[in-house]
Short mmCIF file of C-alpha atoms in Angstrom, two decimals:
data_model
loop_
_atom_site.label_atom_id
_atom_site.label_comp_id
_atom_site.label_asym_id
_atom_site.label_seq_id
_atom_site.Cartn_x
_atom_site.Cartn_y
_atom_site.Cartn_z
CA MET A 30 240.55 221.66 258.92
CA PRO A 31 239.65 219.59 261.83
CA TYR A 32 236.16 218.37 262.81
CA LEU A 33 234.49 217.42 266.24
CA SER A 34 231.69 214.85 265.83
CA LYS A 35 229.14 213.55 268.29
CA ILE A 36 227.13 210.19 267.34
CA ALA A 37 224.57 208.87 269.38
CA LEU A 38 224.44 204.82 269.63
CA ASN A 39 221.30 202.90 270.24
CA PRO A 40 222.23 200.56 272.82
CA ARG A 41 219.07 198.07 272.11
CA ARG A 42 220.67 197.39 268.85
CA ARG A 43 222.29 194.52 268.46
CA ALA A 44 225.03 196.26 266.11
CA ALA A 45 225.59 199.03 268.75
CA VAL A 46 225.90 196.29 271.41
CA SER A 47 228.70 194.94 269.50
CA LEU A 48 230.43 198.31 268.86
CA LEU A 49 230.41 198.67 272.35
CA ALA A 50 231.15 195.81 273.86
CA ASN A 51 234.60 196.13 271.74
CA PRO A 52 237.09 198.77 271.30
CA HIS A 53 238.46 197.38 268.43
CA ARG A 54 235.42 197.21 266.36
CA LEU A 55 234.61 200.50 267.54
CA HIS A 56 237.72 201.95 266.19
CA ALA A 57 236.95 200.00 262.89
CA ALA A 58 233.85 201.90 262.88
CA VAL A 59 235.46 205.15 263.58
CA LEU A 60 237.62 204.92 260.85
CA GLY A 61 234.86 203.47 258.38
CA GLY A 62 233.67 207.09 258.84
CA LEU A 63 236.32 208.70 256.46
CA ALA A 64 236.57 208.90 252.73
CA THR A 65 240.28 208.58 252.11
CA GLN A 66 241.17 204.89 253.15
CA PRO A 67 243.69 203.58 254.40
CA VAL A 68 243.25 206.28 257.11
CA THR A 69 246.86 207.58 257.76
CA GLU A 70 245.38 211.21 259.77
CA ARG A 71 245.27 210.79 263.76
CA VAL A 72 241.40 210.13 264.69
CA LEU A 73 240.64 210.76 268.45
CA TRP A 74 237.42 209.43 269.57
CA ARG A 75 235.90 208.74 272.95
CA LEU A 76 232.77 206.86 274.44
CA GLU A 77 230.68 209.77 276.51
CA SER A 78 228.36 208.70 279.25
CA ASN A 79 226.58 211.99 280.04
CA THR A 80 223.35 210.48 279.24
CA PRO A 81 221.62 207.13 279.95
CA HIS A 82 219.69 205.07 277.22
CA ARG A 83 222.12 206.37 274.47
CA ALA A 84 225.85 205.79 274.02
CA GLU A 85 227.62 208.96 272.40
CA ILE A 86 231.02 208.88 270.91
CA LEU A 87 232.66 212.17 270.21
CA VAL A 88 235.28 211.67 267.27
CA LEU A 89 237.72 214.29 266.25
CA THR A 90 239.02 214.05 262.47
CA GLU A 91 241.16 216.02 260.27
CA ASN A 92 238.63 215.74 257.01
CA ARG A 93 235.06 215.82 257.12
CA PRO A 94 233.60 212.31 257.90
CA SER A 95 230.08 210.63 257.52
CA TRP A 96 228.46 208.80 259.92
CA GLN A 97 225.93 207.62 258.09
CA HIS A 98 226.74 204.06 258.49
CA LEU A 99 227.02 203.82 261.98
CA VAL A 100 223.23 205.62 262.50
CA GLU A 101 222.03 203.21 259.73
CA GLN A 102 223.29 200.18 261.63
CA ALA A 103 223.64 201.18 265.25
CA GLY A 104 221.61 204.66 265.40
CA TRP A 105 218.17 205.71 265.48
CA PRO A 106 217.89 206.67 261.51
CA ASP A 107 215.55 209.09 260.65
CA ALA A 108 214.60 209.70 264.47
CA ASP A 109 214.52 213.12 266.04
CA GLY A 110 217.89 213.75 267.86
CA GLY A 111 219.62 210.60 266.02
CA GLN A 112 221.34 212.63 263.38
CA PRO A 113 225.17 212.91 264.29
CA LEU A 114 226.38 216.39 265.11
CA ILE A 115 229.45 217.61 263.13
CA ALA A 116 230.83 221.04 264.23
CA ASP A 117 234.00 222.64 262.68
CA TYR A 118 236.79 222.37 265.23
CA ALA A 119 238.91 225.39 264.21
CA PRO A 120 237.11 228.25 266.17
CA LEU A 121 238.45 226.57 269.33
CA LEU A 122 241.87 226.21 268.12
CA GLN A 123 241.72 229.93 267.51
CA ARG A 124 240.16 230.75 270.89
CA LEU A 125 243.02 229.33 273.05
CA ALA A 126 245.43 232.34 274.67
CA VAL A 127 247.57 232.37 277.63
CA GLY A 128 245.90 232.67 280.69
CA ARG A 129 242.37 231.59 279.48
CA GLU A 130 240.52 228.67 281.90
CA PHE A 131 238.18 226.32 280.47
CA ALA A 132 236.88 222.94 281.52
CA PHE A 133 238.11 220.33 280.30
CA ARG A 134 237.45 216.17 280.30
CA LEU A 135 240.21 213.57 279.64
CA THR A 136 239.96 209.72 279.51
CA ALA A 137 243.41 208.51 279.01
CA ASN A 138 245.36 205.28 279.83
CA PRO A 139 248.00 206.35 282.53
CA VAL A 140 251.01 204.08 282.14
CA GLN A 141 254.64 203.96 283.03
CA THR A 142 257.68 202.15 281.63
CA VAL A 143 259.69 200.08 284.05
CA GLN A 144 262.58 197.95 283.87
CA ARG A 145 261.95 195.44 285.87
CA PRO A 146 258.51 194.62 286.87
CA VAL A 147 257.46 193.99 290.48
CA LYS A 148 255.85 190.43 288.78
CA PRO A 149 257.09 189.87 285.70
CA SER A 150 254.39 187.63 283.35
CA GLU A 151 256.26 184.61 281.76
CA GLU A 152 256.59 186.79 278.29
CA GLN A 153 258.26 189.59 280.06
CA LEU A 154 260.93 186.59 281.87
CA GLN A 155 261.68 185.68 278.57
CA ARG A 156 262.24 189.04 276.83
CA MET A 157 264.48 189.63 279.82
CA LYS A 158 266.28 186.56 279.82
CA ASN A 159 266.98 187.03 275.75
CA ALA A 160 268.49 190.90 276.09
CA ASP A 161 272.03 190.64 276.80
CA THR A 162 272.44 193.82 278.87
CA LEU A 163 270.11 196.15 280.78
CA GLU A 164 270.98 198.93 278.12
CA LYS A 165 269.91 196.88 274.75
CA ARG A 166 266.51 195.89 276.51
CA ARG A 167 263.43 198.03 276.35
CA GLY A 168 261.48 198.78 279.19
CA PHE A 169 257.76 197.04 280.17
CA ARG A 170 254.75 199.22 279.67
CA VAL A 171 253.21 199.08 283.01
CA ALA A 172 249.68 200.81 283.66
CA HIS A 173 248.99 202.87 286.51
CA ARG A 174 246.96 201.03 288.99
CA THR A 175 245.68 203.31 291.74
CA ALA A 176 243.78 206.81 291.53
CA ALA A 177 246.85 208.55 292.92
CA GLN A 178 248.93 207.41 290.51
CA GLN A 179 246.57 208.24 287.63
CA LEU A 180 246.09 211.63 288.79
CA THR A 181 250.24 212.08 289.51
CA TRP A 182 250.17 210.86 286.13
CA LEU A 183 248.35 213.38 284.58
CA LEU A 184 249.71 216.25 286.69
CA THR A 185 253.35 215.93 285.78
CA ARG A 186 252.29 216.04 282.23
CA THR A 187 250.42 219.26 281.96
CA GLU A 188 252.87 221.27 281.43
CA ARG A 189 254.93 219.90 278.15
CA HIS A 190 251.08 219.77 276.99
CA GLY A 191 250.67 223.68 276.95
CA PHE A 192 248.27 224.09 280.21
CA THR A 193 248.32 223.73 283.89
CA ILE A 194 245.72 222.93 286.08
CA PRO A 195 245.05 225.66 288.83
CA ALA A 196 244.12 225.24 292.81
CA THR A 197 240.15 224.75 293.30
CA ASP A 198 238.72 227.73 294.68
CA THR A 199 237.26 226.10 297.55
CA GLY A 200 240.43 224.42 298.64
CA THR A 201 237.92 220.73 298.84
CA THR A 202 240.19 217.58 298.67
CA ILE A 203 240.15 215.64 295.32
CA ASP A 204 238.83 212.05 295.43
CA LEU A 205 241.54 209.88 296.16
CA ASP A 206 241.83 206.75 298.30
CA ALA A 207 241.84 207.60 302.31
CA SER A 208 245.33 206.11 302.16
CA THR A 209 246.87 208.14 299.93
CA ALA A 210 244.81 211.48 300.94
CA ALA A 211 247.16 211.49 304.36
CA GLU A 212 250.30 211.84 301.92
CA ALA A 213 249.06 214.14 300.06
CA PRO A 214 250.08 217.75 300.72
CA ALA A 215 248.22 220.03 302.73
CA GLY A 216 246.67 223.23 301.07
CA PRO A 217 244.33 223.96 298.24
CA ALA A 218 243.84 220.75 295.70
CA PRO A 219 244.14 220.74 291.91
CA ALA A 220 240.79 221.78 290.16
CA VAL A 221 240.79 217.99 288.91
CA SER A 222 238.79 215.16 289.71
CA LEU A 223 238.84 211.42 288.61
CA ILE A 224 235.37 210.83 287.39
CA ALA A 225 235.09 207.44 286.07
CA ARG A 226 238.18 204.50 286.47
CA ASP A 227 237.61 201.34 284.31
CA THR A 228 239.51 198.23 283.13
CA LEU A 229 238.78 197.50 279.28
CA ARG A 230 239.47 193.93 278.51
CA PHE A 231 238.93 192.61 274.94
CA ARG A 232 240.66 190.77 272.16
CA LYS A 233 241.72 192.09 268.64
CA GLY A 234 238.98 190.18 266.60
CA LYS A 235 237.96 186.36 267.05
CA ASP A 236 241.23 184.72 268.13
CA GLY A 237 243.46 187.66 268.46
CA PRO A 238 245.69 188.76 271.11
CA ARG A 239 243.84 189.75 274.59
CA VAL A 240 244.18 193.45 275.26
CA THR A 241 244.01 195.07 278.74
CA LEU A 242 243.46 198.97 279.30
CA SER A 243 243.35 200.61 282.81
CA THR A 244 241.44 203.95 282.11
CA ALA A 245 241.17 207.13 284.07
CA THR A 246 238.27 209.72 283.41
CA PHE A 247 239.77 213.16 284.30
CA GLN A 248 237.26 216.26 284.94
CA GLY A 249 238.29 219.90 285.99
CA ARG A 250 239.50 223.31 285.15
CA LEU A 251 242.73 224.20 283.21
CA ARG A 252 244.19 227.12 282.21
CA VAL A 253 246.17 227.90 279.11
CA THR A 254 249.76 228.62 279.30
CA ASP A 255 250.91 227.86 275.67
CA PRO A 256 248.27 228.06 272.88
CA VAL A 257 250.90 226.36 270.33
CA ALA A 258 251.48 223.11 272.75
CA LEU A 259 247.77 222.94 273.88
CA GLN A 260 246.43 223.08 270.18
CA ALA A 261 249.03 219.72 269.25
CA THR A 262 247.85 218.02 272.21
CA LEU A 263 243.92 218.63 271.44
CA LEU A 264 244.55 217.36 267.97
CA GLY A 265 246.95 214.75 268.80
CA GLY A 266 245.83 213.34 272.05
CA ILE A 267 247.58 212.51 275.60
CA GLY A 268 248.99 209.14 276.09
CA PRO A 269 248.70 206.03 274.65
CA ALA A 270 245.83 203.88 273.36
CA LYS A 271 244.66 206.42 271.06
CA GLY A 272 243.09 203.99 268.90
CA TYR A 273 241.10 202.63 271.79
CA GLY A 274 239.23 205.83 272.42
CA GLN A 275 241.76 207.08 274.86
CA GLY A 276 243.54 210.47 275.16
CA MET A 277 241.15 212.65 273.87
CA LEU A 278 241.21 216.02 275.28
CA THR A 279 238.15 218.27 275.15
CA LEU A 280 237.20 221.79 276.37
CA ALA A 281 233.96 222.66 277.64
CA PRO A 282 233.22 226.20 278.91
CA LEU A 283 233.46 227.02 282.81
CA LEU A 284 230.19 226.62 284.62
CA GLN A 285 229.63 228.46 287.94
CA GLU A 286 230.08 226.46 290.56
CA ALA A 287 226.46 226.03 292.72
CA PRO A 288 226.74 228.04 296.05
CA HIS A 289 227.24 225.84 299.40
CA GLY A 290 225.52 226.36 302.24
CA MET B 16 189.57 234.55 310.36
CA SER B 17 186.84 232.66 308.13
CA GLY B 18 186.09 229.12 308.91
CA GLN B 19 189.26 227.48 306.93
CA ALA B 20 192.94 227.29 307.21
CA VAL B 21 196.17 225.59 306.07
CA LEU B 22 198.51 223.70 308.76
CA VAL B 23 201.94 223.18 307.23
CA LEU B 24 204.57 220.73 308.79
CA ARG B 25 207.78 219.86 307.44
CA LEU B 26 208.67 216.33 307.43
CA ALA B 27 212.51 215.92 307.55
CA ALA B 28 214.45 213.45 309.42
CA PRO B 29 217.37 210.99 308.33
CA LEU B 30 215.07 208.09 308.14
CA GLN B 31 211.41 208.03 307.66
CA SER B 32 209.10 205.12 306.83
CA TRP B 33 205.50 205.75 305.74
CA GLY B 34 204.12 202.05 305.63
CA GLY B 35 200.38 202.36 304.56
CA PRO B 36 198.79 199.22 304.44
CA SER B 37 201.98 196.68 304.41
CA ARG B 38 201.93 193.73 307.28
CA TYR B 39 203.89 191.03 308.86
CA ASN B 40 207.77 190.02 307.99
CA ARG B 41 207.70 193.10 305.02
CA ARG B 42 207.12 196.40 306.11
CA ASP B 43 207.27 198.94 303.02
CA THR B 44 207.78 202.33 302.50
CA GLN B 45 205.45 204.59 300.70
CA PRO B 46 207.39 207.46 298.64
CA GLN B 47 205.47 209.79 300.07
CA PRO B 48 203.79 210.72 303.70
CA THR B 49 200.30 208.89 304.61
CA LYS B 50 197.15 210.20 305.77
CA SER B 51 197.53 208.02 308.30
CA GLY B 52 200.80 208.47 309.26
CA ILE B 53 200.41 212.06 309.58
CA LEU B 54 197.10 211.73 311.78
CA GLY B 55 198.69 209.72 313.70
CA LEU B 56 201.36 212.34 314.21
CA LEU B 57 198.80 214.73 315.13
CA ALA B 58 196.86 212.95 317.69
CA ALA B 59 200.29 211.92 319.15
CA ALA B 60 200.68 215.09 319.57
CA GLU B 61 197.44 216.13 321.14
CA GLY B 62 198.05 212.99 323.47
CA ARG B 63 195.13 210.77 322.37
CA PRO B 64 195.16 207.55 323.14
CA ARG B 65 195.22 204.81 320.45
CA GLU B 66 191.78 203.68 321.02
CA ALA B 67 190.71 207.23 320.87
CA SER B 68 188.29 208.38 317.82
CA LEU B 69 189.31 209.78 314.63
CA THR B 70 186.31 210.93 313.03
CA ASP B 71 187.47 214.75 313.72
CA LEU B 72 190.59 214.14 312.03
CA LEU B 73 189.21 212.22 309.15
CA GLY B 74 187.53 215.08 307.38
CA LEU B 75 191.47 216.87 307.18
CA ARG B 76 192.31 217.41 303.54
CA LEU B 77 196.25 216.44 302.98
CA GLY B 78 198.57 217.89 300.36
CA VAL B 79 202.19 216.88 300.16
CA ARG B 80 204.83 218.11 298.82
CA VAL B 81 208.45 216.18 297.45
CA ASP B 82 210.74 218.84 298.33
CA GLN B 83 213.71 216.22 298.85
CA PRO B 84 212.74 212.72 297.15
CA GLY B 85 215.06 210.79 299.60
CA THR B 86 217.05 207.38 298.84
CA LEU B 87 215.31 203.90 299.93
CA LEU B 88 216.98 201.86 302.68
CA ARG B 89 216.78 198.12 302.99
CA ASP B 90 216.87 197.04 306.67
CA TYR B 91 217.40 193.37 306.50
CA HIS B 92 216.47 192.21 310.32
CA THR B 93 216.36 188.71 311.68
CA VAL B 94 215.30 187.54 315.13
CA SER B 95 216.33 184.38 317.08
CA ASP B 96 216.53 183.13 320.37
CA HIS B 97 220.72 183.57 322.00
CA ARG B 98 219.86 179.73 323.47
CA GLY B 99 219.60 178.08 320.09
CA LEU B 100 215.62 177.86 321.12
CA ALA B 101 212.93 177.66 318.18
CA LEU B 102 211.14 180.71 317.87
CA PRO B 103 207.41 180.84 320.27
CA ALA B 104 204.30 180.40 317.73
CA ALA B 105 201.34 182.51 317.77
CA LYS B 106 199.35 179.76 319.57
CA VAL B 107 199.15 179.21 323.11
CA ASP B 108 198.79 175.84 325.14
CA ALA B 109 196.20 175.23 328.12
CA LYS B 110 198.32 177.32 330.74
CA GLY B 111 198.63 180.32 328.36
CA ALA B 112 202.32 179.89 327.49
CA GLN B 113 202.93 180.37 323.66
CA LYS B 114 203.96 177.22 322.02
CA LYS B 115 206.95 176.38 320.08
CA THR B 116 206.76 176.69 316.33
CA GLY B 117 206.65 173.25 314.46
CA PRO B 118 208.27 172.38 312.25
CA ALA B 119 210.75 174.37 314.32
CA LYS B 120 211.60 177.85 313.28
CA TYR B 121 214.69 179.19 314.54
CA THR B 122 215.59 182.35 312.56
CA GLY B 123 212.56 184.89 311.77
CA VAL B 124 213.59 187.13 308.98
CA THR B 125 211.84 190.44 308.62
CA GLN B 126 212.41 193.41 305.80
CA ARG B 127 211.85 197.14 306.70
CA TYR B 128 211.84 199.72 304.35
CA TYR B 129 213.01 203.63 305.21
CA LEU B 130 213.28 206.45 303.15
CA GLN B 131 216.43 208.41 303.85
CA ASP B 132 217.26 211.92 303.98
CA ALA B 133 213.66 213.03 302.44
CA VAL B 134 212.54 216.14 303.01
CA PHE B 135 208.21 216.71 302.60
CA THR B 136 205.99 219.50 303.06
CA ALA B 137 202.72 218.24 304.20
CA ALA B 138 199.52 220.60 304.56
CA VAL B 139 196.54 219.97 306.38
CA ALA B 140 193.40 221.83 305.27
CA GLY B 141 190.48 221.90 307.50
CA PRO B 142 188.47 223.67 310.10
CA ALA B 143 190.56 226.72 311.70
CA ALA B 144 189.53 226.19 315.08
CA LEU B 145 190.55 222.39 314.94
CA LEU B 146 193.88 223.05 312.75
CA GLN B 147 194.57 226.11 315.41
CA HIS B 148 194.50 223.39 318.16
CA LEU B 149 196.40 221.18 316.52
CA GLU B 150 199.27 223.55 315.50
CA HIS B 151 200.04 224.29 319.08
CA ALA B 152 199.77 220.98 319.87
CA VAL B 153 202.50 219.80 317.63
CA ARG B 154 204.81 222.73 319.29
CA HIS B 155 204.02 221.34 322.66
CA PRO B 156 203.61 217.32 321.96
CA ALA B 157 202.08 215.48 324.50
CA PHE B 158 203.92 212.13 322.79
CA PRO B 159 207.09 212.23 321.10
CA LEU B 160 206.53 212.90 317.56
CA SER B 161 207.82 210.59 314.76
CA LEU B 162 207.82 210.34 311.00
CA GLY B 163 205.61 207.03 310.13
CA ARG B 164 207.44 204.72 312.88
CA ARG B 165 208.50 205.46 316.55
CA SER B 166 212.29 204.80 315.26
CA CYS B 167 212.19 207.95 312.91
CA PRO B 168 212.39 211.21 315.05
CA PRO B 169 211.80 214.29 313.00
CA THR B 170 214.78 216.42 312.52
CA GLY B 171 213.93 220.38 313.31
CA PRO B 172 210.62 221.83 314.43
CA VAL B 173 207.68 220.31 312.70
CA SER B 174 205.29 222.95 312.34
CA LEU B 175 205.37 225.95 309.57
CA GLY B 176 202.97 227.63 310.72
CA LEU B 177 199.36 228.19 310.17
CA HIS B 178 197.97 229.73 306.86
CA PRO B 179 194.50 230.99 306.99
CA ASP B 180 191.75 232.01 304.32
CA THR B 181 194.19 229.67 301.66
CA ASP B 182 193.42 226.41 300.09
CA LEU B 183 195.95 223.55 299.70
CA PRO B 184 197.72 224.00 296.03
CA LYS B 185 198.15 227.79 297.22
CA VAL B 186 200.01 226.88 300.17
CA LEU B 187 202.04 224.19 298.50
CA GLU B 188 203.25 226.53 295.82
CA ASP B 189 203.68 229.73 298.58
CA VAL B 190 205.87 227.72 301.34
CA PRO B 191 209.75 228.00 300.27
CA TRP B 192 211.65 225.24 299.16
CA GLN B 193 212.76 222.99 302.49
CA ALA B 194 215.48 220.75 300.85
CA SER B 195 218.47 220.49 302.83
CA ALA B 196 222.08 222.11 301.60
CA PRO B 197 223.71 219.54 299.85
CA HIS B 198 220.62 218.38 297.89
CA ARG B 199 220.41 222.02 297.06
CA ALA B 200 223.95 221.94 295.72
CA ARG B 201 222.85 219.51 293.09
CA PHE B 202 220.64 222.09 291.36
CA ARG B 203 221.34 224.92 289.57
CA GLY B 204 218.92 227.47 287.97
CA ALA B 205 216.41 229.72 289.34
CA GLN B 206 213.78 227.32 289.38
CA VAL B 207 213.42 223.57 290.80
CA THR B 208 210.19 221.56 289.91
CA VAL B 209 208.77 219.19 292.57
CA GLU B 210 206.23 216.78 292.45
CA ALA B 211 203.32 216.75 295.10
CA THR B 212 199.83 215.27 295.37
CA VAL B 213 196.76 217.06 296.63
CA GLU B 214 193.61 215.10 298.30
CA ASP B 215 190.59 216.31 295.57
CA PRO B 216 187.17 214.87 295.28
CA ALA B 217 187.73 215.20 291.51
CA GLY B 218 191.20 213.62 291.23
CA ASP B 219 191.94 211.01 289.02
CA LEU B 220 194.14 208.61 291.64
CA THR B 221 193.25 206.65 294.80
CA ALA B 222 195.34 206.31 297.85
CA THR B 223 194.51 203.91 300.55
CA ASP B 224 195.87 205.28 303.44
CA VAL B 225 192.78 206.68 305.50
CA PRO B 226 192.90 204.80 308.94
CA ASP B 227 189.60 203.81 310.85
CA THR B 228 191.57 203.91 314.03
CA TYR B 229 195.01 202.92 315.68
CA ASP B 230 193.72 200.54 317.76
CA LEU B 231 196.06 197.97 318.55
CA LYS B 232 193.61 195.42 319.69
CA THR B 233 191.77 195.66 316.05
CA GLY B 234 194.51 196.90 314.14
CA THR B 235 193.65 199.49 311.23
CA LEU B 236 191.64 199.34 308.71
CA PHE B 237 192.80 201.73 305.64
CA SER B 238 189.94 203.10 303.55
CA GLN B 239 190.51 204.82 300.14
CA ARG B 240 190.53 208.87 299.31
CA THR B 241 191.00 210.59 295.96
CA VAL B 242 194.03 212.33 295.26
CA ARG B 243 195.56 214.65 292.21
CA HIS B 244 198.89 214.73 291.32
CA LEU B 245 200.66 218.31 290.20
CA TRP B 246 203.98 219.47 289.75
CA ILE B 247 205.32 222.78 291.33
CA SER B 248 207.65 225.40 290.23
CA LEU B 249 209.64 226.70 293.07
CA PRO B 250 212.49 229.59 293.42
CA THR B 251 215.64 227.81 294.34
CA GLY B 252 216.97 231.06 295.68
CA GLN B 253 219.85 230.89 293.22
CA GLN B 254 221.30 233.07 290.58
CA THR B 255 221.63 231.92 287.28
CA THR B 256 224.25 234.40 285.71
CA GLY B 257 226.96 233.03 285.20
CA GLN B 258 230.40 234.15 283.19
CA ALA B 259 228.99 236.16 280.84
CA ALA B 260 231.98 235.68 278.43
CA ASP B 261 231.38 231.85 277.60
CA ILE B 262 228.25 230.63 278.70
CA PRO B 263 225.43 230.60 275.97
CA ALA B 264 221.94 232.00 277.69
CA GLY B 265 220.14 228.98 278.86
CA ARG B 266 222.87 226.59 279.63
CA THR B 267 222.23 225.02 283.10
CA ASP B 268 223.46 221.51 282.45
CA LEU B 269 226.15 219.67 284.50
CA GLY B 270 227.48 217.85 281.58
CA HIS B 271 230.40 218.39 279.82
CA ASP B 272 229.61 219.68 276.01
CA PRO B 273 232.79 220.09 273.86
CA PHE B 274 230.38 221.56 271.26
CA ALA B 275 229.54 224.81 273.25
CA LEU B 276 232.80 226.62 272.35
CA LEU B 277 232.21 225.76 268.48
CA GLY B 278 229.84 228.38 267.92
CA TRP B 279 227.02 225.94 267.59
#
């Protein structure tokens, strides 16, 4: 039975700052909340930035977790509003039906695989030399960097994840770069916008290898086309870097748009 | 009509600047219109010269409601001589010509602060006869009206009319929300709570913005008045009835709450 949890971290505490600075450490802390070790299940988590002065982590786990260690070290122990929320995720999974619309939010790491990078690093050049033929070699995973690419990345894979993004009611454009907005086809834009974009740079451990992730946070409206596929997506995530807080799709009720004018 | 009335003004503009007692190279703006600025606007509408007496206006009581707070703009402003000469000093020589600054100063830097896209509702309470005259003057101004600085002309009509036989807080509660359409679109729900200050002898705050004169030769000296701070709830004119199927009652937040679907 899956569980959704929300843990509030106090950014004024040293332990919280350390966790928030490095997704590698935060992932370890999140996995520490599960009693069956080593953890073999798929755990999805995401850093939420809804509220100032507190950092909230959403976690989706298969088994019931315990977040006392996080609250005691990096939260507000015994404070009002400091206790983590843990809710059963099953009601939502049962509510999915074809044609139903929800608001969604997704922080993901949009990537593509290319055979020949435009500017290969030394490591990549070495690997390209070592492989005998093109067929034998694996491609290189490269992040999508522009807003337009990141948005296209999401729109091309919604169908296989069991949902579509309908057109906006108002027909307003999405926040793409000015150069790409001209190339976008006319007509109502899909009801999704990029609310945040970031590049995460951190090390695995003290002297470990560097990790660089290009992330994008999408928010909008989706319509269910395949409940079974969408269930799998909600539990399994979208895209790579799931260990680093990417790929967790969350649904929320649609709020009525505020009237304009 | 009894002796008292309230004149309501709508102060909206792309730029406003309510200086208060700031001087020299840094010209601040207060977050709300000052009494000096509003009395100056009324005096300009009447066509009073700068040296004219203000004693009849000083007794008016001022209430200000912040319909849309606006944002702060800093104008970093430099002044220099295009010929590359040093700037003149305030001192004059025997012939009456300005001396050069010594040590030579080539660039003067000033900072001017403005409020962008702010909307205020100001209410002025006082004798009915005087306010009736001022209301006519604001609709037929003798000098161009401006919101704090001459470079800040108001958007739209300034006067919202005269309210006889009421008191200041009542008027501020009754006048509809004056915020612009983009600002309204950020709010959901039937009510919005805005800040207001009302001039009140029993108030607990003081504001140093009562002018003695606008005469440029003597400069303006500001004295204090006591004000009271309050919060006013206004109807936004929006319906809160959302899609009844999924929205729990009373949910008006803009954030994304994944727990809302989990029977929480």
